[in-house]
Structure formats: structure tokens, C-alpha cells
Amino acid sequence: MSFRKIDIDAYDEDVLLEGELCEPDPRDPTQVLSDAKQKQAAVRSTLAKGDIPGALGIALDSIPYGPNVDEAKNLTLQTVVSILNSTKSSEINNVVKALSQDAQDTLMKYLYKGMGMPGWGDVSGSVLLGWHEKLTEVAGTGCIVRVMTDRRTV
Amino acid sequence: MSAPEVYSIAKTPVTCHAFNADRSQVAVSLNDNNVQIYEKQGKEWILSETLSEHDKLITSIDWAPNSNRIVTASQDRNAYVWSLSPDPLTGKLVWKPTLVLLRINRAATFVRWSPNEDKFAVASGARAIAICSFDAENNWWVARQLKKPIRSTVLSVDWHPNNVLLAAGSADMKARVFSAYIKDVDKRPSPTIWGEKLPFNTICGEYSSPAGGWVHAVGFSPSGDVLAFASHDSSISIVYPGGPVVHNIRISSLPYVTLTWTSEDALVAAGHDCQPVVFSGSEQGWALIGTLDDTTASSASKAPGARTGTVGRLNSAAFNTFRNADTRGHTGGGDAASDTELLTVHQNTITSVRPYEYGREGVVGRVSTTGVDGKLVIWDVNAVSALTGKMGGLRV
């Protein structure tokens, strides 16, 4: 009767595993966590000097992704969100244009991650939506598709 | 440089299309289990025959230009080879189907004749590709399967000009090059850049795009030395196996689902963005050149009254917008019909792009596209215009 609740993949010897689709982060999980903490400190000092593009560049570089690094991922999200919140809306356009294509894709990933956790930490929906609009104008819908397709989830 | 020829041949999506050798007939699947053959009469395409044999939706059709045979693949796990033969009763030429036993337990997704038309490859959801060749002794088509290391549905295949190598794009995010050498059918191939001494089911290369995504379309260049594939992460990758050097071009619009090479250094890709786009380059690098769909020219003929008229304070677009909002309750310019119409020629995803006309030295001069909007359009490959800032007609 309850055909829809049967997990047919449980009996399939040749089932496609999630691990086969994505290369895991080559760094060790503790290494990833310490990297994330270091970046947070570096970003804080760069923000204090008022250098938004520089701070964003540090935060979006070598991000944690994949399994086993949840704490590092949350830490990096907090770092990115703090930069997004402290940027004036008139400057967003220029900051986004100056980012590399890789950085634009990574920023879009964090925007969607933040939108999925409303109210967590400093996450503010209106700030994220403002950045999303400007980033889509520059990077296009292809950037959004890449966030949905990429298995290296942040 | 000529304008595209647009034919609205159906009110339903066109899943796939294939022209015959002299382009007087086209076989299409209108998202159902029949093959419709249209014949060119004057400036119109008229339905001339319907071939019914499949039980489920036909996913792919290919028409061999030299031997004049059609192969169709369907979700009913079968493929049929159709050939023209005289009907015993009436003497007229009719299309006679021959069933091919593929031995797959999932739908067939894609089919292509090999360059010498003695074999064809059927991609399927059974994580396998069936290579079928004709066994003259028993008078039937025999299938051998390429299975390892495919981990998910194969979405598209393309043959190398040497009739032995096959590129396959799959839903496990990889594009692979296989050897499909069949002992009694093929002569031993000369060594290529992809390898030498290649028995059946050897992997000559496995590639993927950095952000992953299903590989929707693969294609060998006319010489066979370069491989291109389009994946769902809105990118095109060009592979030079010598290095191997992989050029990955990320695009800012929706993913492409089909591509075809026009010359050794250029290709046309199309997909969810509803317009064919040209890429060009060499081993040093590849770039997006432009679109074959000149959206600025087409928009001038539509948009009744929205931006013509005298220049003046009272005729500005802003004034008209507020006046429309007041009198008709509209908030946008133009009437409701043109609000939902795209600026591109195709009004929906393009499902298939194929070479239509060859120029000197095998360079493709025109390509044909069919789409989910039921249109068949023939484009001039040289009529490239820049992608406009509005992402070529995308209405956000």
C-alpha cells in the first residue's frame, strides 16, 4: 500500500552516492575551522579600516564546503553577513562589479544560504535582497543557476 | 547575412528534429509517440506522413543522409530503424520499421547515426549506451552496451569522424569519450589524439565542469580533435585532449541544452535562454561572440505605439505609463499580449540545434533549431550580433 514510502535505493547495490558527485574539501576539517577563524579576524580588521572590497575578497576566498565542516561554514556565513550589513547601498553596485567571477558565484551562494536562515545571527532579509538584485544585474541568472547546481554547498 | 526563416510547424513542443539529405523533408517528434514527416512545399512545411510504431514518447530522431534511413528512440525502451521500401500491395514507397532490441530497462534518451551510417548509438536512462550494428547474416540489428563507468542517465552522444570514438554527456556530471569499436564492422582506426589501440568500452577521457551540473550536450569538432560540452551550471567547456587543456566559459544566462560545431574554431549553442549563441576560440582560449537572434530589429516591429510618435513633454514614456495605469489599470507599457511575449524569435526553450547547410570545406553556413514553442527556425551562422544588456530578451 505505502509504495511511496519504500526506499528502493536501499536494495540497489549500484546506487549513486552523493560522494561520487562532488570532490570533498581536500583540507582537514580542523584546518578548515582554524582557517575560517583566521579569516574572521582578518576581515574584522579590514572592515574597521572601511575597506569593503578588500574584506569581501578575503572572506570569499577558499571557503569551506562539503560535508563535516558545518561549524566553519556557519562562521564564514557570519563573516560574510557582517560585511554585507556594513556596506552602504550606494556602494553595493561598485563592490559587486569589482569581484571576480568566482567571487560573484560564491557571494551568491552565501546570499541564498542567508536567505534560508532568516533571523539567524545578523542575517537581515532586506540587506540580502538588495545585494541579490545588484549581483543579478551584474552576473545574470547564470550565477543563480550555478548556485543551484554546484554540489560544493556552503 | 540573412534574416532567420521562421516556421511555426506545431502548437505543441517539438522534442527533436532531423532533416533528410537535401533538406526537402524534416522528421519531428511533437512530444508524442509518432514521427511526423513534413515536406517543404513552397514556403511552408506540410505534414506528409505520420509513422506510428512506438508506444511512448519519442525522445530522439536521426536521419542518415546517405542511406536514407531514420532511427527513432523512445521512452518505451525501444529503437526502430525505418527504411523506405515499396509496399507489396500498392507499390508506393512507404517507411518500414525494424525493431532494434536494445536490452535496456529504462527509456532511451538520445540516438545518433555514426558518420559511416553502419552503426548508431542510443543513450539511455539505464546508465548505458547501446551501440547497434547490422548483422547481415541474421538480418537484424545487434546491440552491445557501454556500461562502465557511467553512473547515471546518459543525456546525449556524439560520434567522432573516425566512426569509432563516441562522446557521451551524462547526468552524473561527466562528459566522457568512449571507444565504440565493433570488431566486424570497423576497420582498425588510425591513432588519434584521443589514443590508439582502443578496444570496445575503453575510456579515452573523462571531463567535468567545475561547478558540476548535468552535461546536456556534447560535440566533437569537425576534425574530431576537440570536444565541447554544455552543462547545467550555465557553462560551456572546450577540451583539448593534448594537455589536457579545458577552457570553461561561464555565461550569465540560463543553461544551454544543445550545441553544434560550425567550424573548427566556432560553435553554436542554444537552450533555456531561447536564442542560439555563437562561441569562438582556439587552444589559447574561447569566448562568447554574440547571438544569432538580433533582438533589436524584431522589437521595432512589435510594441505598438509604445515608443513611436512625436517628441514632446506630453508624449514621453513616463506620461504614457501613468495614463495607461489610470485609464486601463495597466502598470506596464503595451497591451497584455506583448507583455508575455519574448523579444527573441523562439518563445520557449530551444530543444535541438543541428547543422543545416554546409559551405566550403565543410564549414556550416546555416543551422536549424526547434523549440518547445513549436517553431522551426533556420539561422544564418554569420549573422552574429552582440548580446544586448537586457540579457537578450530575458524578461525578469
PDB file of C-alpha atoms in Angstrom, chain B residues 213-389:
ATOM      1  CA  GLY B 213      25.757  20.020 -13.318  1.00  0.00           C
ATOM      2  CA  TRP B 214      24.268  17.560 -15.779  1.00  0.00           C
ATOM      3  CA  VAL B 215      26.063  17.504 -19.115  1.00  0.00           C
ATOM      4  CA  HIS B 216      23.230  18.240 -21.535  1.00  0.00           C
ATOM      5  CA  ALA B 217      25.079  18.224 -24.838  1.00  0.00           C
ATOM      6  CA  VAL B 218      28.432  17.070 -26.206  1.00  0.00           C
ATOM      7  CA  GLY B 219      30.041  17.571 -29.582  1.00  0.00           C
ATOM      8  CA  PHE B 220      33.271  16.763 -31.389  1.00  0.00           C
ATOM      9  CA  SER B 221      34.729  19.448 -33.638  1.00  0.00           C
ATOM     10  CA  PRO B 222      34.701  18.676 -37.406  1.00  0.00           C
ATOM     11  CA  SER B 223      38.236  17.258 -37.210  1.00  0.00           C
ATOM     12  CA  GLY B 224      37.477  15.326 -34.022  1.00  0.00           C
ATOM     13  CA  ASP B 225      40.417  16.765 -32.110  1.00  0.00           C
ATOM     14  CA  VAL B 226      38.413  19.000 -29.786  1.00  0.00           C
ATOM     15  CA  LEU B 227      35.447  18.186 -27.552  1.00  0.00           C
ATOM     16  CA  ALA B 228      32.849  20.684 -26.346  1.00  0.00           C
ATOM     17  CA  PHE B 229      30.152  20.095 -23.772  1.00  0.00           C
ATOM     18  CA  ALA B 230      27.392  22.204 -22.255  1.00  0.00           C
ATOM     19  CA  SER B 231      26.478  21.593 -18.653  1.00  0.00           C
ATOM     20  CA  HIS B 232      23.692  22.718 -16.386  1.00  0.00           C
ATOM     21  CA  ASP B 233      25.857  25.148 -14.434  1.00  0.00           C
ATOM     22  CA  SER B 234      25.391  27.638 -17.284  1.00  0.00           C
ATOM     23  CA  SER B 235      28.777  26.949 -18.776  1.00  0.00           C
ATOM     24  CA  ILE B 236      30.365  25.617 -21.927  1.00  0.00           C
ATOM     25  CA  SER B 237      33.617  23.664 -21.660  1.00  0.00           C
ATOM     26  CA  ILE B 238      36.006  23.084 -24.532  1.00  0.00           C
ATOM     27  CA  VAL B 239      38.511  20.255 -24.100  1.00  0.00           C
ATOM     28  CA  TYR B 240      41.821  19.932 -25.959  1.00  0.00           C
ATOM     29  CA  PRO B 241      42.993  16.426 -25.000  1.00  0.00           C
ATOM     30  CA  GLY B 242      46.660  17.098 -25.774  1.00  0.00           C
ATOM     31  CA  GLY B 243      47.318  18.932 -22.476  1.00  0.00           C
ATOM     32  CA  PRO B 244      44.628  18.243 -21.433  1.00  0.00           C
ATOM     33  CA  VAL B 245      43.531  21.861 -21.622  1.00  0.00           C
ATOM     34  CA  VAL B 246      39.956  22.616 -20.613  1.00  0.00           C
ATOM     35  CA  HIS B 247      38.502  26.080 -21.288  1.00  0.00           C
ATOM     36  CA  ASN B 248      35.407  26.700 -19.207  1.00  0.00           C
ATOM     37  CA  ILE B 249      33.260  29.687 -20.185  1.00  0.00           C
ATOM     38  CA  ARG B 250      30.697  30.727 -17.623  1.00  0.00           C
ATOM     39  CA  ILE B 251      27.733  32.563 -19.036  1.00  0.00           C
ATOM     40  CA  SER B 252      25.362  34.929 -17.358  1.00  0.00           C
ATOM     41  CA  SER B 253      22.165  33.452 -18.786  1.00  0.00           C
ATOM     42  CA  LEU B 254      20.306  30.177 -18.356  1.00  0.00           C
ATOM     43  CA  PRO B 255      21.986  26.858 -19.252  1.00  0.00           C
ATOM     44  CA  TYR B 256      22.331  25.506 -22.808  1.00  0.00           C
ATOM     45  CA  VAL B 257      20.900  22.098 -23.671  1.00  0.00           C
ATOM     46  CA  THR B 258      22.174  21.596 -27.191  1.00  0.00           C
ATOM     47  CA  LEU B 259      25.185  22.575 -29.244  1.00  0.00           C
ATOM     48  CA  THR B 260      26.720  22.025 -32.652  1.00  0.00           C
ATOM     49  CA  TRP B 261      30.097  22.909 -34.148  1.00  0.00           C
ATOM     50  CA  THR B 262      30.062  25.129 -37.216  1.00  0.00           C
ATOM     51  CA  SER B 263      33.784  25.090 -37.979  1.00  0.00           C
ATOM     52  CA  GLU B 264      36.994  24.054 -36.291  1.00  0.00           C
ATOM     53  CA  ASP B 265      37.012  27.193 -34.131  1.00  0.00           C
ATOM     54  CA  ALA B 266      33.351  28.115 -33.668  1.00  0.00           C
ATOM     55  CA  LEU B 267      30.201  26.539 -32.304  1.00  0.00           C
ATOM     56  CA  VAL B 268      26.544  27.417 -31.807  1.00  0.00           C
ATOM     57  CA  ALA B 269      24.815  26.608 -28.522  1.00  0.00           C
ATOM     58  CA  ALA B 270      21.168  27.056 -27.546  1.00  0.00           C
ATOM     59  CA  GLY B 271      18.909  26.189 -24.670  1.00  0.00           C
ATOM     60  CA  HIS B 272      16.803  27.712 -21.938  1.00  0.00           C
ATOM     61  CA  ASP B 273      17.841  31.189 -22.999  1.00  0.00           C
ATOM     62  CA  CYS B 274      15.683  30.825 -26.158  1.00  0.00           C
ATOM     63  CA  GLN B 275      18.288  32.095 -28.606  1.00  0.00           C
ATOM     64  CA  PRO B 276      21.227  30.484 -30.415  1.00  0.00           C
ATOM     65  CA  VAL B 277      24.573  31.876 -29.306  1.00  0.00           C
ATOM     66  CA  VAL B 278      27.966  31.698 -31.014  1.00  0.00           C
ATOM     67  CA  PHE B 279      31.234  30.846 -29.244  1.00  0.00           C
ATOM     68  CA  SER B 280      34.599  31.042 -30.904  1.00  0.00           C
ATOM     69  CA  GLY B 281      38.224  30.476 -29.991  1.00  0.00           C
ATOM     70  CA  SER B 282      41.272  28.279 -30.207  1.00  0.00           C
ATOM     71  CA  GLU B 283      43.529  26.324 -27.910  1.00  0.00           C
ATOM     72  CA  GLN B 284      44.597  29.602 -26.297  1.00  0.00           C
ATOM     73  CA  GLY B 285      41.123  30.495 -25.170  1.00  0.00           C
ATOM     74  CA  TRP B 286      37.446  30.635 -26.018  1.00  0.00           C
ATOM     75  CA  ALA B 287      34.878  33.400 -25.681  1.00  0.00           C
ATOM     76  CA  LEU B 288      31.232  34.178 -26.289  1.00  0.00           C
ATOM     77  CA  ILE B 289      30.982  36.112 -29.543  1.00  0.00           C
ATOM     78  CA  GLY B 290      27.303  37.013 -29.779  1.00  0.00           C
ATOM     79  CA  THR B 291      23.823  35.855 -30.567  1.00  0.00           C
ATOM     80  CA  LEU B 292      22.245  34.821 -33.870  1.00  0.00           C
ATOM     81  CA  ASP B 293      18.990  36.447 -32.751  1.00  0.00           C
ATOM     82  CA  ASP B 294      19.010  40.173 -33.441  1.00  0.00           C
ATOM     83  CA  THR B 295      16.515  41.223 -30.765  1.00  0.00           C
ATOM     84  CA  THR B 296      16.733  44.965 -31.516  1.00  0.00           C
ATOM     85  CA  ALA B 297      15.445  44.509 -35.066  1.00  0.00           C
ATOM     86  CA  SER B 298      12.476  42.366 -34.018  1.00  0.00           C
ATOM     87  CA  SER B 299      11.397  44.644 -31.191  1.00  0.00           C
ATOM     88  CA  ALA B 300      10.979  47.569 -33.588  1.00  0.00           C
ATOM     89  CA  SER B 301       8.143  45.783 -35.371  1.00  0.00           C
ATOM     90  CA  LYS B 302       6.282  44.873 -32.182  1.00  0.00           C
ATOM     91  CA  ALA B 303       5.413  47.252 -29.305  1.00  0.00           C
ATOM     92  CA  PRO B 304       2.543  49.154 -30.948  1.00  0.00           C
ATOM     93  CA  GLY B 305       2.641  52.815 -30.093  1.00  0.00           C
ATOM     94  CA  ALA B 306       4.770  52.479 -27.026  1.00  0.00           C
ATOM     95  CA  ARG B 307       7.723  54.433 -28.257  1.00  0.00           C
ATOM     96  CA  THR B 308       6.903  55.963 -31.617  1.00  0.00           C
ATOM     97  CA  GLY B 309       5.271  59.332 -32.112  1.00  0.00           C
ATOM     98  CA  THR B 310       6.336  62.922 -31.738  1.00  0.00           C
ATOM     99  CA  VAL B 311       8.903  64.023 -29.253  1.00  0.00           C
ATOM    100  CA  GLY B 312       7.465  66.198 -26.607  1.00  0.00           C
ATOM    101  CA  ARG B 313       6.838  66.503 -22.937  1.00  0.00           C
ATOM    102  CA  LEU B 314       3.363  65.025 -23.160  1.00  0.00           C
ATOM    103  CA  ASN B 315       4.379  62.025 -25.282  1.00  0.00           C
ATOM    104  CA  SER B 316       7.082  60.689 -23.017  1.00  0.00           C
ATOM    105  CA  ALA B 317       7.052  57.083 -21.950  1.00  0.00           C
ATOM    106  CA  ALA B 318       6.539  58.056 -18.328  1.00  0.00           C
ATOM    107  CA  PHE B 319       3.433  60.087 -19.187  1.00  0.00           C
ATOM    108  CA  ASN B 320       2.021  57.165 -21.182  1.00  0.00           C
ATOM    109  CA  THR B 321       2.715  54.752 -18.360  1.00  0.00           C
ATOM    110  CA  PHE B 322       0.757  56.787 -15.857  1.00  0.00           C
ATOM    111  CA  ARG B 323      -2.031  57.407 -18.333  1.00  0.00           C
ATOM    112  CA  ASN B 324      -2.324  53.676 -19.034  1.00  0.00           C
ATOM    113  CA  ALA B 325      -2.345  52.911 -15.354  1.00  0.00           C
ATOM    114  CA  ASP B 326      -5.113  55.417 -14.855  1.00  0.00           C
ATOM    115  CA  THR B 327      -7.432  54.602 -17.753  1.00  0.00           C
ATOM    116  CA  ARG B 328      -6.876  50.865 -18.240  1.00  0.00           C
ATOM    117  CA  GLY B 329      -5.472  49.655 -14.960  1.00  0.00           C
ATOM    118  CA  HIS B 330      -2.217  48.606 -16.618  1.00  0.00           C
ATOM    119  CA  THR B 331       1.101  49.251 -14.990  1.00  0.00           C
ATOM    120  CA  GLY B 332       3.274  48.398 -17.984  1.00  0.00           C
ATOM    121  CA  GLY B 333       3.563  49.855 -21.486  1.00  0.00           C
ATOM    122  CA  GLY B 334       1.902  47.995 -24.335  1.00  0.00           C
ATOM    123  CA  ASP B 335      -1.033  45.623 -24.272  1.00  0.00           C
ATOM    124  CA  ALA B 336      -1.261  42.377 -22.356  1.00  0.00           C
ATOM    125  CA  ALA B 337      -0.271  40.188 -25.317  1.00  0.00           C
ATOM    126  CA  SER B 338       3.129  41.727 -25.876  1.00  0.00           C
ATOM    127  CA  ASP B 339       3.883  41.751 -22.126  1.00  0.00           C
ATOM    128  CA  THR B 340       4.233  37.981 -22.118  1.00  0.00           C
ATOM    129  CA  GLU B 341       5.962  37.727 -25.486  1.00  0.00           C
ATOM    130  CA  LEU B 342       9.724  37.348 -25.516  1.00  0.00           C
ATOM    131  CA  LEU B 343      11.886  39.558 -27.681  1.00  0.00           C
ATOM    132  CA  THR B 344      13.644  36.525 -29.172  1.00  0.00           C
ATOM    133  CA  VAL B 345      12.333  34.580 -32.169  1.00  0.00           C
ATOM    134  CA  HIS B 346      11.840  31.398 -30.169  1.00  0.00           C
ATOM    135  CA  GLN B 347       9.286  31.889 -27.420  1.00  0.00           C
ATOM    136  CA  ASN B 348      10.461  28.995 -25.317  1.00  0.00           C
ATOM    137  CA  THR B 349      13.446  26.715 -24.743  1.00  0.00           C
ATOM    138  CA  ILE B 350      15.299  25.578 -27.857  1.00  0.00           C
ATOM    139  CA  THR B 351      15.481  21.785 -27.702  1.00  0.00           C
ATOM    140  CA  SER B 352      17.729  20.969 -30.618  1.00  0.00           C
ATOM    141  CA  VAL B 353      20.200  22.745 -32.908  1.00  0.00           C
ATOM    142  CA  ARG B 354      21.601  20.927 -35.952  1.00  0.00           C
ATOM    143  CA  PRO B 355      23.697  21.894 -38.966  1.00  0.00           C
ATOM    144  CA  TYR B 356      21.510  22.717 -41.954  1.00  0.00           C
ATOM    145  CA  GLU B 357      23.724  23.893 -44.756  1.00  0.00           C
ATOM    146  CA  TYR B 358      27.407  23.284 -45.375  1.00  0.00           C
ATOM    147  CA  GLY B 359      29.610  25.821 -47.164  1.00  0.00           C
ATOM    148  CA  ARG B 360      33.159  25.471 -48.430  1.00  0.00           C
ATOM    149  CA  GLU B 361      35.442  22.958 -46.685  1.00  0.00           C
ATOM    150  CA  GLY B 362      32.674  21.576 -44.501  1.00  0.00           C
ATOM    151  CA  VAL B 363      32.083  24.823 -42.628  1.00  0.00           C
ATOM    152  CA  VAL B 364      28.450  25.077 -41.577  1.00  0.00           C
ATOM    153  CA  GLY B 365      26.694  28.075 -43.101  1.00  0.00           C
ATOM    154  CA  ARG B 366      23.246  27.678 -41.587  1.00  0.00           C
ATOM    155  CA  VAL B 367      21.803  25.852 -38.589  1.00  0.00           C
ATOM    156  CA  SER B 368      18.258  24.778 -37.800  1.00  0.00           C
ATOM    157  CA  THR B 369      16.645  24.950 -34.363  1.00  0.00           C
ATOM    158  CA  THR B 370      13.403  23.651 -32.940  1.00  0.00           C
ATOM    159  CA  GLY B 371      11.918  24.550 -29.626  1.00  0.00           C
ATOM    160  CA  VAL B 372       9.241  23.991 -27.028  1.00  0.00           C
ATOM    161  CA  ASP B 373       7.207  26.745 -28.739  1.00  0.00           C
ATOM    162  CA  GLY B 374       6.585  24.530 -31.803  1.00  0.00           C
ATOM    163  CA  LYS B 375       8.758  26.609 -34.137  1.00  0.00           C
ATOM    164  CA  LEU B 376      11.394  25.503 -36.625  1.00  0.00           C
ATOM    165  CA  VAL B 377      13.864  28.274 -37.422  1.00  0.00           C
ATOM    166  CA  ILE B 378      16.793  28.311 -39.842  1.00  0.00           C
ATOM    167  CA  TRP B 379      19.571  30.730 -38.929  1.00  0.00           C
ATOM    168  CA  ASP B 380      22.472  32.186 -40.857  1.00  0.00           C
ATOM    169  CA  VAL B 381      25.542  31.416 -38.764  1.00  0.00           C
ATOM    170  CA  ASN B 382      27.330  34.593 -39.845  1.00  0.00           C
ATOM    171  CA  ALA B 383      24.574  36.974 -38.736  1.00  0.00           C
ATOM    172  CA  VAL B 384      26.063  37.448 -35.274  1.00  0.00           C
ATOM    173  CA  SER B 385      25.032  40.426 -33.188  1.00  0.00           C
ATOM    174  CA  ALA B 386      26.108  41.406 -29.721  1.00  0.00           C
ATOM    175  CA  LEU B 387      24.126  40.247 -26.736  1.00  0.00           C
ATOM    176  CA  THR B 388      22.141  43.242 -25.521  1.00  0.00           C
ATOM    177  CA  GLY B 389      22.261  44.457 -21.955  1.00  0.00           C
TER     178      GLY B 389
END
